[in-house]
mmCIF file with all atom_site columns, C-alpha atoms in Angstrom:
data_model
loop_
_atom_site.group_PDB
_atom_site.id
_atom_site.type_symbol
_atom_site.label_atom_id
_atom_site.label_alt_id
_atom_site.label_comp_id
_atom_site.label_asym_id
_atom_site.label_entity_id
_atom_site.label_seq_id
_atom_site.pdbx_PDB_ins_code
_atom_site.Cartn_x
_atom_site.Cartn_y
_atom_site.Cartn_z
_atom_site.occupancy
_atom_site.B_iso_or_equiv
_atom_site.pdbx_formal_charge
_atom_site.auth_seq_id
_atom_site.auth_comp_id
_atom_site.auth_asym_id
_atom_site.auth_atom_id
_atom_site.pdbx_PDB_model_num
ATOM 1   C CA . MET A 1 1   ? 94.807  69.425  87.942  1.00 94.00 ? 284 MET A CA 1
ATOM 2   C CA . LYS A 1 2   ? 93.790  71.546  90.879  1.00 97.00 ? 285 LYS A CA 1
ATOM 3   C CA . LEU A 1 3   ? 90.386  73.180  90.754  1.00 98.00 ? 286 LEU A CA 1
ATOM 4   C CA . GLY A 1 4   ? 89.215  76.353  92.450  1.00 98.00 ? 287 GLY A CA 1
ATOM 5   C CA . ILE A 1 5   ? 85.638  77.560  92.355  1.00 98.00 ? 288 ILE A CA 1
ATOM 6   C CA . VAL A 1 6   ? 85.469  81.315  92.657  1.00 98.00 ? 289 VAL A CA 1
ATOM 7   C CA . THR A 1 7   ? 82.109  82.479  93.974  1.00 97.00 ? 290 THR A CA 1
ATOM 8   C CA . GLY A 1 8   ? 80.724  85.904  94.770  1.00 94.00 ? 291 GLY A CA 1
ATOM 9   C CA . ILE A 1 9   ? 77.649  88.089  94.658  1.00 90.00 ? 292 ILE A CA 1
ATOM 10  C CA . PRO A 1 10  ? 77.003  89.989  91.390  1.00 85.00 ? 293 PRO A CA 1
ATOM 11  C CA . GLY A 1 11  ? 79.127  93.151  91.492  1.00 86.00 ? 294 GLY A CA 1
ATOM 12  C CA . VAL A 1 12  ? 81.854  91.810  93.732  1.00 93.00 ? 295 VAL A CA 1
ATOM 13  C CA . GLY A 1 13  ? 84.345  91.765  90.882  1.00 92.00 ? 296 GLY A CA 1
ATOM 14  C CA . LYS A 1 14  ? 84.798  88.069  90.001  1.00 94.00 ? 297 LYS A CA 1
ATOM 15  C CA . THR A 1 15  ? 85.303  88.756  86.302  1.00 92.00 ? 298 THR A CA 1
ATOM 16  C CA . THR A 1 16  ? 87.894  91.479  87.011  1.00 94.00 ? 299 THR A CA 1
ATOM 17  C CA . VAL A 1 17  ? 89.824  89.326  89.508  1.00 98.00 ? 300 VAL A CA 1
ATOM 18  C CA . LEU A 1 18  ? 89.772  86.232  87.276  1.00 98.00 ? 301 LEU A CA 1
ATOM 19  C CA . SER A 1 19  ? 91.026  88.269  84.291  1.00 98.00 ? 302 SER A CA 1
ATOM 20  C CA . ILE A 1 20  ? 94.064  89.253  86.423  1.00 98.00 ? 303 ILE A CA 1
ATOM 21  C CA . VAL A 1 21  ? 94.436  85.575  87.489  1.00 98.00 ? 304 VAL A CA 1
ATOM 22  C CA . ASP A 1 22  ? 94.500  84.677  83.771  1.00 98.00 ? 305 ASP A CA 1
ATOM 23  C CA . LYS A 1 23  ? 97.097  87.317  82.979  1.00 98.00 ? 306 LYS A CA 1
ATOM 24  C CA . ILE A 1 24  ? 99.459  86.268  85.788  1.00 98.00 ? 307 ILE A CA 1
ATOM 25  C CA . LEU A 1 25  ? 99.225  82.601  84.923  1.00 98.00 ? 308 LEU A CA 1
ATOM 26  C CA . SER A 1 26  ? 99.659  83.243  81.258  1.00 98.00 ? 309 SER A CA 1
ATOM 27  C CA . GLU A 1 27  ? 102.810 85.299  81.901  1.00 97.00 ? 310 GLU A CA 1
ATOM 28  C CA . LYS A 1 28  ? 104.193 82.422  84.029  1.00 96.00 ? 311 LYS A CA 1
ATOM 29  C CA . ASN A 1 29  ? 103.285 79.861  81.380  1.00 96.00 ? 312 ASN A CA 1
ATOM 30  C CA . ILE A 1 30  ? 101.233 77.882  83.918  1.00 96.00 ? 313 ILE A CA 1
ATOM 31  C CA . PRO A 1 31  ? 98.556  75.739  82.107  1.00 97.00 ? 314 PRO A CA 1
ATOM 32  C CA . HIS A 1 32  ? 95.130  76.879  83.226  1.00 97.00 ? 315 HIS A CA 1
ATOM 33  C CA . LYS A 1 33  ? 91.526  77.400  82.242  1.00 98.00 ? 316 LYS A CA 1
ATOM 34  C CA . ILE A 1 34  ? 88.996  79.892  83.572  1.00 98.00 ? 317 ILE A CA 1
ATOM 35  C CA . LEU A 1 35  ? 85.402  78.893  82.851  1.00 98.00 ? 318 LEU A CA 1
ATOM 36  C CA . ASN A 1 36  ? 82.215  80.768  83.614  1.00 96.00 ? 319 ASN A CA 1
ATOM 37  C CA . TYR A 1 37  ? 79.479  78.466  84.925  1.00 94.00 ? 320 TYR A CA 1
ATOM 38  C CA . GLY A 1 38  ? 76.779  80.883  83.845  1.00 91.00 ? 321 GLY A CA 1
ATOM 39  C CA . ASP A 1 39  ? 78.074  80.844  80.260  1.00 95.00 ? 322 ASP A CA 1
ATOM 40  C CA . TYR A 1 40  ? 77.529  77.089  80.059  1.00 95.00 ? 323 TYR A CA 1
ATOM 41  C CA . MET A 1 41  ? 74.052  77.388  81.614  1.00 93.00 ? 324 MET A CA 1
ATOM 42  C CA . LEU A 1 42  ? 73.114  80.289  79.350  1.00 95.00 ? 325 LEU A CA 1
ATOM 43  C CA . SER A 1 43  ? 74.257  78.482  76.221  1.00 94.00 ? 326 SER A CA 1
ATOM 44  C CA . THR A 1 44  ? 71.899  75.603  76.919  1.00 91.00 ? 327 THR A CA 1
ATOM 45  C CA . ALA A 1 45  ? 69.070  77.895  78.110  1.00 94.00 ? 328 ALA A CA 1
ATOM 46  C CA . LEU A 1 46  ? 69.264  79.955  74.949  1.00 95.00 ? 329 LEU A CA 1
ATOM 47  C CA . LYS A 1 47  ? 69.419  76.867  72.741  1.00 92.00 ? 330 LYS A CA 1
ATOM 48  C CA . GLU A 1 48  ? 66.320  75.475  74.447  1.00 89.00 ? 331 GLU A CA 1
ATOM 49  C CA . GLY A 1 49  ? 64.507  78.817  74.286  1.00 93.00 ? 332 GLY A CA 1
ATOM 50  C CA . TYR A 1 50  ? 64.138  79.104  78.089  1.00 93.00 ? 333 TYR A CA 1
ATOM 51  C CA . VAL A 1 51  ? 65.577  82.650  78.328  1.00 95.00 ? 334 VAL A CA 1
ATOM 52  C CA . LYS A 1 52  ? 66.638  85.666  76.327  1.00 93.00 ? 335 LYS A CA 1
ATOM 53  C CA . ASN A 1 53  ? 69.482  86.725  78.566  1.00 92.00 ? 336 ASN A CA 1
ATOM 54  C CA . ARG A 1 54  ? 71.645  85.592  81.561  1.00 88.00 ? 337 ARG A CA 1
ATOM 55  C CA . ASP A 1 55  ? 69.703  87.502  84.235  1.00 83.00 ? 338 ASP A CA 1
ATOM 56  C CA . GLU A 1 56  ? 66.562  85.496  83.347  1.00 90.00 ? 339 GLU A CA 1
ATOM 57  C CA . ILE A 1 57  ? 68.118  82.219  84.317  1.00 89.00 ? 340 ILE A CA 1
ATOM 58  C CA . ARG A 1 58  ? 67.619  82.730  88.085  1.00 82.00 ? 341 ARG A CA 1
ATOM 59  C CA . LYS A 1 59  ? 63.922  83.427  87.430  1.00 87.00 ? 342 LYS A CA 1
ATOM 60  C CA . LEU A 1 60  ? 63.334  80.083  85.751  1.00 90.00 ? 343 LEU A CA 1
ATOM 61  C CA . PRO A 1 61  ? 61.454  77.320  87.636  1.00 90.00 ? 344 PRO A CA 1
ATOM 62  C CA . ILE A 1 62  ? 63.802  75.539  90.083  1.00 86.00 ? 345 ILE A CA 1
ATOM 63  C CA . THR A 1 63  ? 63.497  72.255  88.079  1.00 92.00 ? 346 THR A CA 1
ATOM 64  C CA . LYS A 1 64  ? 64.796  73.962  84.960  1.00 92.00 ? 347 LYS A CA 1
ATOM 65  C CA . GLN A 1 65  ? 67.652  75.660  86.864  1.00 88.00 ? 348 GLN A CA 1
ATOM 66  C CA . LYS A 1 66  ? 68.725  72.258  88.293  1.00 90.00 ? 349 LYS A CA 1
ATOM 67  C CA . GLU A 1 67  ? 68.674  70.718  84.853  1.00 93.00 ? 350 GLU A CA 1
ATOM 68  C CA . LEU A 1 68  ? 70.892  73.558  83.500  1.00 93.00 ? 351 LEU A CA 1
ATOM 69  C CA . GLN A 1 69  ? 73.270  73.236  86.523  1.00 92.00 ? 352 GLN A CA 1
ATOM 70  C CA . ILE A 1 70  ? 73.832  69.561  85.949  1.00 95.00 ? 353 ILE A CA 1
ATOM 71  C CA . LEU A 1 71  ? 74.389  69.870  82.201  1.00 94.00 ? 354 LEU A CA 1
ATOM 72  C CA . ALA A 1 72  ? 76.787  72.782  82.798  1.00 95.00 ? 355 ALA A CA 1
ATOM 73  C CA . ALA A 1 73  ? 78.819  70.831  85.410  1.00 96.00 ? 356 ALA A CA 1
ATOM 74  C CA . LYS A 1 74  ? 79.272  67.891  83.074  1.00 96.00 ? 357 LYS A CA 1
ATOM 75  C CA . LYS A 1 75  ? 80.407  70.085  80.171  1.00 96.00 ? 358 LYS A CA 1
ATOM 76  C CA . ILE A 1 76  ? 82.797  72.028  82.435  1.00 97.00 ? 359 ILE A CA 1
ATOM 77  C CA . VAL A 1 77  ? 84.477  68.824  83.705  1.00 96.00 ? 360 VAL A CA 1
ATOM 78  C CA . GLU A 1 78  ? 84.943  67.667  80.132  1.00 96.00 ? 361 GLU A CA 1
ATOM 79  C CA . GLU A 1 79  ? 86.507  70.970  79.186  1.00 96.00 ? 362 GLU A CA 1
ATOM 80  C CA . LEU A 1 80  ? 88.801  71.072  82.248  1.00 96.00 ? 363 LEU A CA 1
ATOM 81  C CA . SER A 1 81  ? 90.081  67.518  81.517  1.00 94.00 ? 364 SER A CA 1
ATOM 82  C CA . THR A 1 82  ? 92.124  69.002  78.615  1.00 94.00 ? 365 THR A CA 1
ATOM 83  C CA . ILE A 1 83  ? 94.427  71.037  80.990  1.00 94.00 ? 366 ILE A CA 1
ATOM 84  C CA . GLY A 1 84  ? 96.559  68.199  82.199  1.00 90.00 ? 367 GLY A CA 1
ATOM 85  C CA . ASP A 1 85  ? 97.680  67.033  85.658  1.00 90.00 ? 368 ASP A CA 1
ATOM 86  C CA . ASN A 1 86  ? 99.825  70.124  86.455  1.00 91.00 ? 369 ASN A CA 1
ATOM 87  C CA . GLY A 1 87  ? 97.255  72.668  85.337  1.00 95.00 ? 370 GLY A CA 1
ATOM 88  C CA . LEU A 1 88  ? 94.979  74.929  87.318  1.00 98.00 ? 371 LEU A CA 1
ATOM 89  C CA . GLY A 1 89  ? 91.205  75.213  86.724  1.00 98.00 ? 372 GLY A CA 1
ATOM 90  C CA . PHE A 1 90  ? 88.987  78.034  87.873  1.00 98.00 ? 373 PHE A CA 1
ATOM 91  C CA . ILE A 1 91  ? 85.236  78.206  87.690  1.00 98.00 ? 374 ILE A CA 1
ATOM 92  C CA . ASP A 1 92  ? 83.461  81.553  88.023  1.00 97.00 ? 375 ASP A CA 1
ATOM 93  C CA . THR A 1 93  ? 80.022  81.073  89.629  1.00 95.00 ? 376 THR A CA 1
ATOM 94  C CA . HIS A 1 94  ? 77.787  81.798  92.599  1.00 92.00 ? 377 HIS A CA 1
ATOM 95  C CA . ALA A 1 95  ? 77.504  79.951  95.897  1.00 94.00 ? 378 ALA A CA 1
ATOM 96  C CA . VAL A 1 96  ? 73.839  80.978  96.007  1.00 93.00 ? 379 VAL A CA 1
ATOM 97  C CA . ILE A 1 97  ? 71.322  82.331  93.579  1.00 85.00 ? 380 ILE A CA 1
ATOM 98  C CA . ARG A 1 98  ? 68.548  84.574  94.740  1.00 84.00 ? 381 ARG A CA 1
ATOM 99  C CA . THR A 1 99  ? 65.360  83.408  92.988  1.00 80.00 ? 382 THR A CA 1
ATOM 100 C CA . PRO A 1 100 ? 61.661  84.260  93.334  1.00 80.00 ? 383 PRO A CA 1
ATOM 101 C CA . ALA A 1 101 ? 61.264  80.916  95.170  1.00 82.00 ? 384 ALA A CA 1
ATOM 102 C CA . GLY A 1 102 ? 64.106  81.685  97.620  1.00 86.00 ? 385 GLY A CA 1
ATOM 103 C CA . TYR A 1 103 ? 67.829  80.950  97.708  1.00 88.00 ? 386 TYR A CA 1
ATOM 104 C CA . LEU A 1 104 ? 69.057  78.173  95.380  1.00 86.00 ? 387 LEU A CA 1
ATOM 105 C CA . PRO A 1 105 ? 72.415  76.629  96.167  1.00 90.00 ? 388 PRO A CA 1
ATOM 106 C CA . GLY A 1 106 ? 74.785  77.300  93.326  1.00 91.00 ? 389 GLY A CA 1
ATOM 107 C CA . LEU A 1 107 ? 76.893  74.283  94.277  1.00 95.00 ? 390 LEU A CA 1
ATOM 108 C CA . PRO A 1 108 ? 74.382  71.653  95.473  1.00 95.00 ? 391 PRO A CA 1
ATOM 109 C CA . LYS A 1 109 ? 75.316  68.013  96.018  1.00 96.00 ? 392 LYS A CA 1
ATOM 110 C CA . TYR A 1 110 ? 74.455  66.975  92.462  1.00 95.00 ? 393 TYR A CA 1
ATOM 111 C CA . VAL A 1 111 ? 76.866  69.698  91.099  1.00 96.00 ? 394 VAL A CA 1
ATOM 112 C CA . ILE A 1 112 ? 79.688  69.843  93.662  1.00 98.00 ? 395 ILE A CA 1
ATOM 113 C CA . GLU A 1 113 ? 80.202  66.060  93.415  1.00 98.00 ? 396 GLU A CA 1
ATOM 114 C CA . ILE A 1 114 ? 80.582  66.324  89.632  1.00 97.00 ? 397 ILE A CA 1
ATOM 115 C CA . LEU A 1 115 ? 83.054  69.255  89.885  1.00 98.00 ? 398 LEU A CA 1
ATOM 116 C CA . SER A 1 116 ? 84.975  68.073  93.044  1.00 97.00 ? 399 SER A CA 1
ATOM 117 C CA . PRO A 1 117 ? 87.031  71.222  93.633  1.00 98.00 ? 400 PRO A CA 1
ATOM 118 C CA . ASN A 1 118 ? 90.051  71.615  95.903  1.00 98.00 ? 401 ASN A CA 1
ATOM 119 C CA . ILE A 1 119 ? 89.045  75.015  97.132  1.00 98.00 ? 402 ILE A CA 1
ATOM 120 C CA . ILE A 1 120 ? 85.843  77.107  97.124  1.00 98.00 ? 403 ILE A CA 1
ATOM 121 C CA . PHE A 1 121 ? 86.700  80.774  97.168  1.00 98.00 ? 404 PHE A CA 1
ATOM 122 C CA . LEU A 1 122 ? 84.295  83.354  98.496  1.00 98.00 ? 405 LEU A CA 1
ATOM 123 C CA . LEU A 1 123 ? 85.214  86.692  96.859  1.00 98.00 ? 406 LEU A CA 1
ATOM 124 C CA . GLU A 1 124 ? 83.823  89.401  99.097  1.00 97.00 ? 407 GLU A CA 1
ATOM 125 C CA . SER A 1 125 ? 83.896  93.210  99.419  1.00 95.00 ? 408 SER A CA 1
ATOM 126 C CA . ASP A 1 126 ? 82.191  95.773  101.674 1.00 93.00 ? 409 ASP A CA 1
ATOM 127 C CA . PRO A 1 127 ? 78.423  95.636  100.723 1.00 93.00 ? 410 PRO A CA 1
ATOM 128 C CA . LYS A 1 128 ? 78.463  99.420  100.045 1.00 91.00 ? 411 LYS A CA 1
ATOM 129 C CA . ILE A 1 129 ? 81.267  98.940  97.486  1.00 91.00 ? 412 ILE A CA 1
ATOM 130 C CA . ILE A 1 130 ? 79.406  96.014  95.870  1.00 90.00 ? 413 ILE A CA 1
ATOM 131 C CA . LEU A 1 131 ? 76.298  98.224  95.486  1.00 88.00 ? 414 LEU A CA 1
ATOM 132 C CA . GLU A 1 132 ? 78.411  100.989 93.882  1.00 86.00 ? 415 GLU A CA 1
ATOM 133 C CA . ARG A 1 133 ? 80.012  98.495  91.463  1.00 80.00 ? 416 ARG A CA 1
ATOM 134 C CA . GLN A 1 134 ? 76.540  97.114  90.489  1.00 79.00 ? 417 GLN A CA 1
ATOM 135 C CA . LYS A 1 135 ? 75.334  100.631 89.698  1.00 78.00 ? 418 LYS A CA 1
ATOM 136 C CA . ARG A 1 136 ? 78.410  101.209 87.428  1.00 77.00 ? 419 ARG A CA 1
ATOM 137 C CA . ASP A 1 137 ? 77.758  97.990  85.448  1.00 69.00 ? 420 ASP A CA 1
ATOM 138 C CA . SER A 1 138 ? 75.224  99.026  82.858  1.00 62.00 ? 421 SER A CA 1
ATOM 139 C CA . ASN A 1 139 ? 75.479  95.731  80.966  1.00 64.00 ? 422 ASN A CA 1
ATOM 140 C CA . ARG A 1 140 ? 73.497  93.742  83.554  1.00 54.00 ? 423 ARG A CA 1
ATOM 141 C CA . THR A 1 141 ? 70.017  93.992  85.202  1.00 53.00 ? 424 THR A CA 1
ATOM 142 C CA . ARG A 1 142 ? 70.451  93.326  88.923  1.00 48.00 ? 425 ARG A CA 1
ATOM 143 C CA . LEU A 1 143 ? 67.520  95.121  90.495  1.00 48.00 ? 426 LEU A CA 1
ATOM 144 C CA . ASP A 1 144 ? 66.853  92.223  92.846  1.00 59.00 ? 427 ASP A CA 1
ATOM 145 C CA . TYR A 1 145 ? 70.352  92.658  94.344  1.00 67.00 ? 428 TYR A CA 1
ATOM 146 C CA . SER A 1 146 ? 70.239  96.480  94.479  1.00 73.00 ? 429 SER A CA 1
ATOM 147 C CA . ASP A 1 147 ? 69.486  96.783  98.233  1.00 86.00 ? 430 ASP A CA 1
ATOM 148 C CA . ILE A 1 148 ? 72.231  96.866  100.879 1.00 91.00 ? 431 ILE A CA 1
ATOM 149 C CA . ASN A 1 149 ? 70.239  94.588  103.185 1.00 92.00 ? 432 ASN A CA 1
ATOM 150 C CA . VAL A 1 150 ? 69.833  92.009  100.417 1.00 90.00 ? 433 VAL A CA 1
ATOM 151 C CA . ILE A 1 151 ? 73.601  92.125  99.756  1.00 92.00 ? 434 ILE A CA 1
ATOM 152 C CA . TYR A 1 152 ? 74.342  91.429  103.421 1.00 94.00 ? 435 TYR A CA 1
ATOM 153 C CA . GLU A 1 153 ? 71.847  88.563  103.384 1.00 94.00 ? 436 GLU A CA 1
ATOM 154 C CA . VAL A 1 154 ? 73.283  87.074  100.168 1.00 93.00 ? 437 VAL A CA 1
ATOM 155 C CA . LEU A 1 155 ? 76.841  87.228  101.611 1.00 95.00 ? 438 LEU A CA 1
ATOM 156 C CA . GLN A 1 156 ? 75.682  85.268  104.651 1.00 96.00 ? 439 GLN A CA 1
ATOM 157 C CA . PHE A 1 157 ? 73.880  82.636  102.664 1.00 95.00 ? 440 PHE A CA 1
ATOM 158 C CA . ALA A 1 158 ? 76.898  82.320  100.347 1.00 96.00 ? 441 ALA A CA 1
ATOM 159 C CA . ARG A 1 159 ? 79.115  81.467  103.285 1.00 97.00 ? 442 ARG A CA 1
ATOM 160 C CA . TYR A 1 160 ? 76.747  78.887  104.623 1.00 96.00 ? 443 TYR A CA 1
ATOM 161 C CA . SER A 1 161 ? 76.244  77.367  101.190 1.00 96.00 ? 444 SER A CA 1
ATOM 162 C CA . ALA A 1 162 ? 79.945  77.216  100.331 1.00 97.00 ? 445 ALA A CA 1
ATOM 163 C CA . MET A 1 163 ? 80.778  75.450  103.579 1.00 97.00 ? 446 MET A CA 1
ATOM 164 C CA . ALA A 1 164 ? 77.904  72.976  103.148 1.00 97.00 ? 447 ALA A CA 1
ATOM 165 C CA . SER A 1 165 ? 79.167  72.175  99.571  1.00 97.00 ? 448 SER A CA 1
ATOM 166 C CA . ALA A 1 166 ? 82.755  71.852  100.773 1.00 98.00 ? 449 ALA A CA 1
ATOM 167 C CA . VAL A 1 167 ? 81.824  69.271  103.345 1.00 98.00 ? 450 VAL A CA 1
ATOM 168 C CA . LEU A 1 168 ? 80.418  66.980  100.629 1.00 98.00 ? 451 LEU A CA 1
ATOM 169 C CA . VAL A 1 169 ? 83.762  66.752  98.733  1.00 98.00 ? 452 VAL A CA 1
ATOM 170 C CA . GLY A 1 170 ? 86.399  67.576  101.326 1.00 98.00 ? 453 GLY A CA 1
ATOM 171 C CA . ALA A 1 171 ? 87.211  70.949  99.848  1.00 98.00 ? 454 ALA A CA 1
ATOM 172 C CA . SER A 1 172 ? 88.460  73.969  101.812 1.00 98.00 ? 455 SER A CA 1
ATOM 173 C CA . VAL A 1 173 ? 86.691  77.299  101.885 1.00 98.00 ? 456 VAL A CA 1
ATOM 174 C CA . LYS A 1 174 ? 88.623  80.549  101.673 1.00 98.00 ? 457 LYS A CA 1
ATOM 175 C CA . ILE A 1 175 ? 87.339  84.083  101.950 1.00 98.00 ? 458 ILE A CA 1
ATOM 176 C CA . VAL A 1 176 ? 89.159  86.466  99.704  1.00 98.00 ? 459 VAL A CA 1
ATOM 177 C CA . ASN A 1 177 ? 88.647  90.268  100.024 1.00 97.00 ? 460 ASN A CA 1
ATOM 178 C CA . ASN A 1 178 ? 88.477  92.106  96.756  1.00 96.00 ? 461 ASN A CA 1
ATOM 179 C CA . GLN A 1 179 ? 89.784  95.492  97.832  1.00 91.00 ? 462 GLN A CA 1
ATOM 180 C CA . GLU A 1 180 ? 88.510  98.516  95.950  1.00 89.00 ? 463 GLU A CA 1
ATOM 181 C CA . GLY A 1 181 ? 91.164  99.815  93.568  1.00 89.00 ? 464 GLY A CA 1
ATOM 182 C CA . ASP A 1 182 ? 93.524  96.789  93.615  1.00 95.00 ? 465 ASP A CA 1
ATOM 183 C CA . PRO A 1 183 ? 91.964  93.519  92.475  1.00 97.00 ? 466 PRO A CA 1
ATOM 184 C CA . SER A 1 184 ? 95.455  92.051  91.886  1.00 97.00 ? 467 SER A CA 1
ATOM 185 C CA . ILE A 1 185 ? 95.749  91.372  95.682  1.00 98.00 ? 468 ILE A CA 1
ATOM 186 C CA . ALA A 1 186 ? 92.700  89.095  95.482  1.00 98.00 ? 469 ALA A CA 1
ATOM 187 C CA . ALA A 1 187 ? 93.972  87.469  92.280  1.00 98.00 ? 470 ALA A CA 1
ATOM 188 C CA . LEU A 1 188 ? 97.341  86.641  93.873  1.00 98.00 ? 471 LEU A CA 1
ATOM 189 C CA . ASP A 1 189 ? 95.653  85.281  97.005  1.00 98.00 ? 472 ASP A CA 1
ATOM 190 C CA . ILE A 1 190 ? 93.501  82.944  94.858  1.00 98.00 ? 473 ILE A CA 1
ATOM 191 C CA . ILE A 1 191 ? 96.514  81.686  92.823  1.00 98.00 ? 474 ILE A CA 1
ATOM 192 C CA . ASN A 1 192 ? 98.812  81.159  95.827  1.00 97.00 ? 475 ASN A CA 1
ATOM 193 C CA . SER A 1 193 ? 96.144  79.325  97.755  1.00 97.00 ? 476 SER A CA 1
ATOM 194 C CA . LEU A 1 194 ? 95.416  76.925  94.879  1.00 96.00 ? 477 LEU A CA 1
ATOM 195 C CA . ILE A 1 195 ? 99.078  76.271  94.154  1.00 92.00 ? 478 ILE A CA 1
ATOM 196 C CA . LEU A 1 196 ? 99.842  75.228  97.775  1.00 80.00 ? 479 LEU A CA 1
#
């Protein structure tokens, strides 16, 4: 199995792009799984009574976030093992998480070594477009990302973090631009890069 971790700031369009990845691979009958790292963290956090919703996770004490990251990584690897040797796995997550205590790596050593991806994708867009997408998404509370300067800063930290994580497992890092109006371009770029 080949594994790609698709990262990006909230509002960049990871969910949309990965839904297109899923559709393309399903049409071509290529075995694959797309898993959302946050779903696995949220499931445990809700069960333990740590949070009431996903956006509260990044406000938990760092020790709790680390605990949730490790548990999620182990569950994801177990789930991906069912794809088979010729399958493709995709994990939707963040390279960095902005917390009240500062930036937390989304793929620290204790997580990236468990996952051991082939490629870490950085899905990016123009920060102004990201801000507009965030405003349109009424399902999430992202006030701590709703400043253009913060978006620029997060994009920079995400690049640094992705490269640092990649060094630990020998993965490559690829920046993929999610163009406004045509997320299929980014989806095909991700698929073609992982299939190589």
